[in-house]
Amino acid sequence: MNAFTLHDLQCFDAVVRAGGFQAAAAALHRSHPAVFAAVAKLERQLGLALLDRGGYRVRPTEAGRSFHRRAQALLRELKGLHAHAAQLAMGQESELRVVIGDLCPRPATLALLGRYFAGCPVTRLDLHYEAVTGPWERLFDDQADLIVHRVDKSDPRIEWIDLCKVALVPVVAPGFLPFAPTRGLAPDQLRDCTQCIIRDTARHTDAGSYFVIEGAHQYTVPDQLMKKEIILQGMAWGHLPRFLIERELAKGQLQAITSRHLPGRTEELVAARRRDRPHGPVANRLWEFLQTQAGAFRAAAQPAAAAARKRAVGKR
């Protein structure tokens, strides 16, 4: 059996994944004849029929499926080697693009970034704010090296560092509602009340619906601080991060309207980056720094919760 090349293996892998030669050629930015010839050559060298070409879509044979499974380890190693070479070639990055999302406790987040970049005089911090699905879009459009936001942890393209949990609480100013809220409060009862929501900054990503009451009048704002002020002024109701309103809740300036049907939600705030992209030395040191500082960030971002836990421990 003659030795096959990585190019032949990549072409076969692309055909299996795409389900056809034309789609594989487009994915690899090669011509259809070149991909077809590479797979045919691989089959001759192995003495195996790897693909069943008899149907509408090209499918791997039983031998092809087995060979494809074993080939994945080699292809992953090749991808990792390319990424490592790219990192070595990068040297010191001139800038790092970081996006913070609307759920970030800003003082703790900016203090953390400030401490790191104070020790990186050669690398400039290119900082952006995005809301709702905007941070994800920046990350997947290769417009951010790192985001601080919530993510879909099942997405294999990303890796993350857990920073803290953010409780989102439905709140109103006292007297805003025309009725007394109860534990049975339902979203339908709020349809005639103005709701304040944050504007999604994504340009082309389909936005999800977060707590939106269909048919209700809405105020849209760019960030949580503007949303908080509108709710404090008795102009609307909405969900706000608990870390942002602990004082107002304690003073009675805001009232939580959590109910069985309006429970709020807890989101996991993380630092995230692309697993499938190379990262330079400054970006990797930032990642290691965030891993070591995650506990301190959690305490700084949620001082009220940390104090409550400390009091509870002291009573034992």
Coordinates of C-alpha atoms in Angstrom, one line a residue:
M1 CA 0.0 0.0 0.0
N2 CA 1.4 3.4 -1.0
A3 CA 1.5 6.3 1.5
F4 CA -1.3 8.7 1.2
T5 CA -1.0 12.5 1.7
L6 CA -2.7 14.8 4.2
H7 CA -4.3 16.6 1.2
D8 CA -6.0 13.3 0.2
L9 CA -7.2 12.8 3.7
Q10 CA -8.6 16.3 4.0
C11 CA -10.5 16.0 0.7
F12 CA -12.0 12.7 1.8
D13 CA -13.0 14.2 5.2
A14 CA -14.6 17.2 3.5
V15 CA -16.6 15.0 1.1
V16 CA -18.0 12.9 4.1
R17 CA -18.9 16.1 6.0
A18 CA -20.4 18.0 3.1
G19 CA -22.1 15.0 1.5
G20 CA -20.8 15.7 -2.0
F21 CA -17.8 16.6 -4.0
Q22 CA -19.0 20.1 -5.1
A23 CA -19.8 21.1 -1.6
A24 CA -16.5 19.8 -0.3
A25 CA -14.6 21.6 -3.1
A26 CA -16.3 24.9 -2.0
A27 CA -15.5 24.3 1.6
L28 CA -11.8 23.6 0.8
H29 CA -11.6 26.4 -1.9
R30 CA -10.5 23.9 -4.4
S31 CA -11.8 22.7 -7.8
H32 CA -14.3 19.8 -8.0
P33 CA -11.9 17.7 -10.2
A34 CA -9.1 18.2 -7.8
V35 CA -11.1 16.9 -4.8
F36 CA -12.6 14.0 -6.9
A37 CA -9.1 13.0 -8.0
A38 CA -7.6 13.2 -4.5
V39 CA -10.3 10.9 -3.0
A40 CA -10.0 8.4 -6.0
K41 CA -6.3 8.4 -5.4
L42 CA -6.8 7.7 -1.7
E43 CA -9.1 4.8 -2.5
R44 CA -6.5 3.3 -4.9
Q45 CA -3.7 3.6 -2.4
L46 CA -5.7 2.0 0.3
G47 CA -7.3 -0.7 -1.9
L48 CA -10.7 0.3 -0.4
A49 CA -14.0 1.7 -1.7
L50 CA -14.5 4.5 0.8
L51 CA -17.5 6.2 -0.8
D52 CA -20.8 4.9 -2.2
R53 CA -21.5 7.1 -5.2
G54 CA -24.7 5.4 -6.3
G55 CA -27.2 7.7 -4.6
Y56 CA -28.2 11.3 -4.8
R57 CA -25.7 12.1 -2.1
V58 CA -22.3 10.6 -1.8
R59 CA -22.1 8.4 1.4
P60 CA -19.2 6.6 3.0
T61 CA -19.2 2.8 2.8
E62 CA -18.9 0.8 6.0
A63 CA -15.1 0.7 5.5
G64 CA -15.2 4.5 4.7
R65 CA -17.0 5.3 8.0
S66 CA -14.5 3.2 10.0
F67 CA -11.5 4.8 8.2
H68 CA -13.0 8.3 8.6
R69 CA -13.5 7.8 12.4
R70 CA -9.8 6.8 12.8
A71 CA -8.7 9.7 10.6
Q72 CA -10.2 12.3 12.9
A73 CA -7.4 12.1 15.5
L74 CA -4.8 12.9 12.8
L75 CA -6.8 15.7 11.4
R76 CA -7.3 17.3 14.8
E77 CA -3.6 17.0 15.5
L78 CA -2.9 18.7 12.1
K79 CA -5.3 21.5 13.0
G80 CA -3.7 22.0 16.4
L81 CA -0.3 22.1 14.8
H82 CA -1.4 24.8 12.4
A83 CA -2.8 26.8 15.3
H84 CA 0.4 26.4 17.3
A85 CA 2.5 27.6 14.3
A86 CA 0.2 30.6 14.0
Q87 CA 0.7 31.4 17.6
L88 CA 4.5 31.2 17.3
A89 CA 4.4 33.5 14.3
M90 CA 2.3 36.1 16.1
G91 CA 4.9 37.4 18.5
Q92 CA 3.5 40.1 20.9
E93 CA 0.1 41.3 19.7
S94 CA -0.3 45.0 19.1
E95 CA -3.9 44.9 20.4
L96 CA -6.5 42.6 21.9
R97 CA -10.1 43.1 21.1
V98 CA -12.3 42.5 24.2
V99 CA -16.1 42.8 24.2
I100 CA -18.1 43.2 27.5
G101 CA -21.8 42.3 27.4
D102 CA -24.8 43.9 29.1
L103 CA -24.7 41.5 32.0
C104 CA -21.2 42.5 33.2
P105 CA -20.7 44.1 36.6
R106 CA -18.7 47.0 35.0
P107 CA -16.6 48.1 38.0
A108 CA -15.3 44.6 38.6
T109 CA -14.9 43.8 34.9
L110 CA -13.0 47.0 34.1
A111 CA -10.8 46.7 37.2
L112 CA -9.8 43.2 36.2
L113 CA -8.9 44.2 32.6
G114 CA -7.2 47.3 33.9
R115 CA -4.9 45.3 36.2
Y116 CA -3.9 43.0 33.4
F117 CA -3.3 45.6 30.6
A118 CA -1.3 47.9 33.0
G119 CA 1.4 45.2 32.7
C120 CA 1.2 45.0 28.9
P121 CA 2.5 48.4 27.6
V122 CA 3.1 47.0 24.1
T123 CA -0.5 45.7 23.7
R124 CA -3.4 48.1 23.4
L125 CA -6.8 47.1 24.7
D126 CA -9.5 47.6 22.1
L127 CA -12.6 47.6 24.3
H128 CA -16.2 47.4 23.1
Y129 CA -19.7 47.1 24.7
E130 CA -22.4 44.9 23.1
A131 CA -25.8 43.8 24.3
V132 CA -27.9 40.6 24.1
T133 CA -26.5 38.6 21.2
G134 CA -24.0 41.3 20.1
P135 CA -21.0 39.8 22.0
W136 CA -21.6 36.3 20.4
E137 CA -21.8 37.9 16.9
R138 CA -18.5 39.8 17.4
L139 CA -16.8 36.6 18.6
F140 CA -18.0 34.4 15.7
D141 CA -17.4 37.1 13.1
D142 CA -13.7 37.2 14.3
Q143 CA -14.1 40.7 15.6
A144 CA -13.3 39.9 19.2
D145 CA -10.5 37.9 20.8
L146 CA -12.4 37.6 24.1
I147 CA -15.9 38.3 25.3
V148 CA -17.3 38.6 28.9
H149 CA -20.9 37.6 28.6
R150 CA -23.2 34.5 28.8
V151 CA -22.6 31.8 26.2
D152 CA -24.0 28.5 24.9
K153 CA -21.6 26.1 26.6
S154 CA -22.6 23.3 24.3
D155 CA -21.0 25.1 21.3
P156 CA -17.8 23.2 20.5
R157 CA -16.2 26.3 19.0
I158 CA -15.7 28.1 22.3
E159 CA -13.9 27.6 25.6
W160 CA -14.8 29.6 28.7
I161 CA -13.9 30.5 32.3
D162 CA -16.8 30.8 34.8
L163 CA -16.8 34.2 36.5
C164 CA -20.0 34.6 38.4
K165 CA -23.8 34.0 38.3
V166 CA -26.0 36.9 37.5
A167 CA -29.6 36.8 38.9
L168 CA -32.1 38.8 36.7
V169 CA -35.0 40.0 38.8
P170 CA -38.3 41.5 37.5
V171 CA -38.8 44.8 39.3
V172 CA -41.0 47.9 39.4
A173 CA -41.0 51.2 41.2
P174 CA -43.6 51.3 44.1
G175 CA -47.0 52.4 42.8
F176 CA -46.1 51.7 39.1
L177 CA -48.6 48.8 38.8
P178 CA -52.3 49.6 39.0
F179 CA -52.8 46.5 41.3
A180 CA -50.9 44.9 44.1
P181 CA -48.5 42.2 42.8
T182 CA -49.0 38.7 44.2
R183 CA -47.2 35.3 44.0
G184 CA -49.7 34.4 41.3
L185 CA -48.7 37.4 39.0
A186 CA -48.8 36.3 35.4
P187 CA -47.2 38.0 32.4
D188 CA -50.6 38.6 30.8
Q189 CA -51.4 41.0 33.7
L190 CA -48.5 43.2 32.6
R191 CA -49.5 43.5 29.0
D192 CA -51.0 47.0 29.6
C193 CA -47.9 48.1 31.4
T194 CA -44.9 49.6 29.6
Q195 CA -41.9 47.2 29.6
C196 CA -38.3 48.3 29.3
I197 CA -36.0 46.1 27.3
I198 CA -32.4 46.3 26.1
R199 CA -31.7 46.8 22.4
D200 CA -29.8 43.9 20.8
T201 CA -26.6 45.2 19.1
A202 CA -26.2 42.3 16.8
R203 CA -26.3 43.2 13.1
H204 CA -27.2 40.0 11.5
T205 CA -27.7 37.3 14.2
D206 CA -31.3 36.3 14.9
A207 CA -32.1 37.6 18.4
G208 CA -33.8 35.5 21.0
S209 CA -36.7 36.8 23.0
Y210 CA -35.8 37.5 26.6
F211 CA -38.7 38.2 29.0
V212 CA -40.6 40.2 26.3
I213 CA -44.3 40.4 26.8
E214 CA -45.9 40.3 23.3
G215 CA -48.2 43.2 22.6
A216 CA -47.0 45.3 25.5
H217 CA -45.7 48.9 24.9
Q218 CA -41.9 49.0 25.1
Y219 CA -39.1 51.3 25.8
T220 CA -35.8 50.1 24.3
V221 CA -32.5 51.3 25.8
P222 CA -28.8 50.6 25.1
D223 CA -27.7 49.3 28.5
Q224 CA -28.7 48.2 32.0
L225 CA -28.0 51.6 33.7
M226 CA -30.4 53.4 31.4
K227 CA -33.0 50.6 32.0
K228 CA -32.5 50.9 35.8
E229 CA -33.1 54.7 35.7
I230 CA -36.3 54.4 33.6
I231 CA -37.7 51.8 36.0
L232 CA -36.7 53.9 39.1
Q233 CA -38.6 56.8 37.6
G234 CA -41.8 54.7 37.4
M235 CA -41.9 54.8 33.6
A236 CA -41.7 51.0 33.0
W237 CA -41.0 47.6 34.5
G238 CA -38.4 45.1 33.5
H239 CA -35.7 42.6 34.5
L240 CA -32.5 43.9 36.0
P241 CA -29.3 42.2 37.4
R242 CA -29.6 41.9 41.2
F243 CA -26.1 43.2 41.7
L244 CA -27.2 46.5 40.2
I245 CA -30.2 47.0 42.4
E246 CA -29.4 45.5 45.8
R247 CA -29.4 49.0 47.4
E248 CA -32.6 50.1 45.8
L249 CA -34.4 46.9 46.8
A250 CA -33.2 47.3 50.4
K251 CA -34.4 50.9 50.5
G252 CA -37.7 50.1 48.9
Q253 CA -37.0 52.3 45.9
L254 CA -37.6 49.2 43.7
Q255 CA -39.9 46.2 44.3
A256 CA -39.3 42.7 43.1
I257 CA -42.4 41.2 41.4
T258 CA -41.1 37.6 41.2
S259 CA -43.9 35.1 41.0
R260 CA -44.5 31.5 39.9
H261 CA -45.1 32.6 36.4
L262 CA -42.5 35.4 36.4
P263 CA -39.5 33.7 38.2
G264 CA -36.7 35.7 36.7
R265 CA -33.6 33.8 35.7
T266 CA -30.0 33.2 36.7
E267 CA -27.4 33.5 33.9
E268 CA -23.7 32.4 34.1
L269 CA -21.3 35.1 33.2
V270 CA -18.1 33.8 31.6
A271 CA -15.0 34.9 29.8
A272 CA -15.1 33.2 26.4
R273 CA -12.9 32.8 23.4
R274 CA -12.7 30.7 20.2
R275 CA -11.3 27.2 20.8
D276 CA -10.9 26.8 17.0
R277 CA -8.7 29.9 16.5
P278 CA -5.0 30.5 17.3
H279 CA -4.2 32.9 20.2
G280 CA -1.1 34.9 20.6
P281 CA 1.1 35.0 23.8
V282 CA -0.5 38.1 25.3
A283 CA -4.0 36.6 24.7
N284 CA -2.9 33.4 26.3
R285 CA -1.4 35.2 29.3
L286 CA -4.7 37.1 29.7
W287 CA -6.6 33.8 29.7
E288 CA -4.3 32.4 32.4
F289 CA -4.7 35.6 34.4
L290 CA -8.5 35.4 34.2
Q291 CA -8.4 31.8 35.4
T292 CA -6.4 32.8 38.5
Q293 CA -8.6 35.8 39.2
A294 CA -12.0 34.3 38.7
G295 CA -12.6 33.8 42.4
A296 CA -11.6 37.4 43.3
F297 CA -13.8 38.7 40.4
R298 CA -16.8 36.7 41.8
A299 CA -16.3 38.3 45.2
A300 CA -16.0 41.8 43.8
A301 CA -18.9 41.4 41.4
Q302 CA -21.3 40.1 44.1
P303 CA -20.3 41.7 47.4
A304 CA -23.8 41.5 48.9
A305 CA -24.0 37.8 48.2
A306 CA -20.5 37.2 49.5
A307 CA -21.3 39.1 52.7
A308 CA -24.5 37.1 53.2
R309 CA -22.5 33.9 52.8
K310 CA -19.9 35.2 55.3
R311 CA -22.6 36.0 57.8
A312 CA -24.2 32.6 57.4
V313 CA -20.8 30.9 58.0
G314 CA -20.3 33.0 61.1
K315 CA -23.6 31.8 62.6
R316 CA -22.7 28.1 62.4

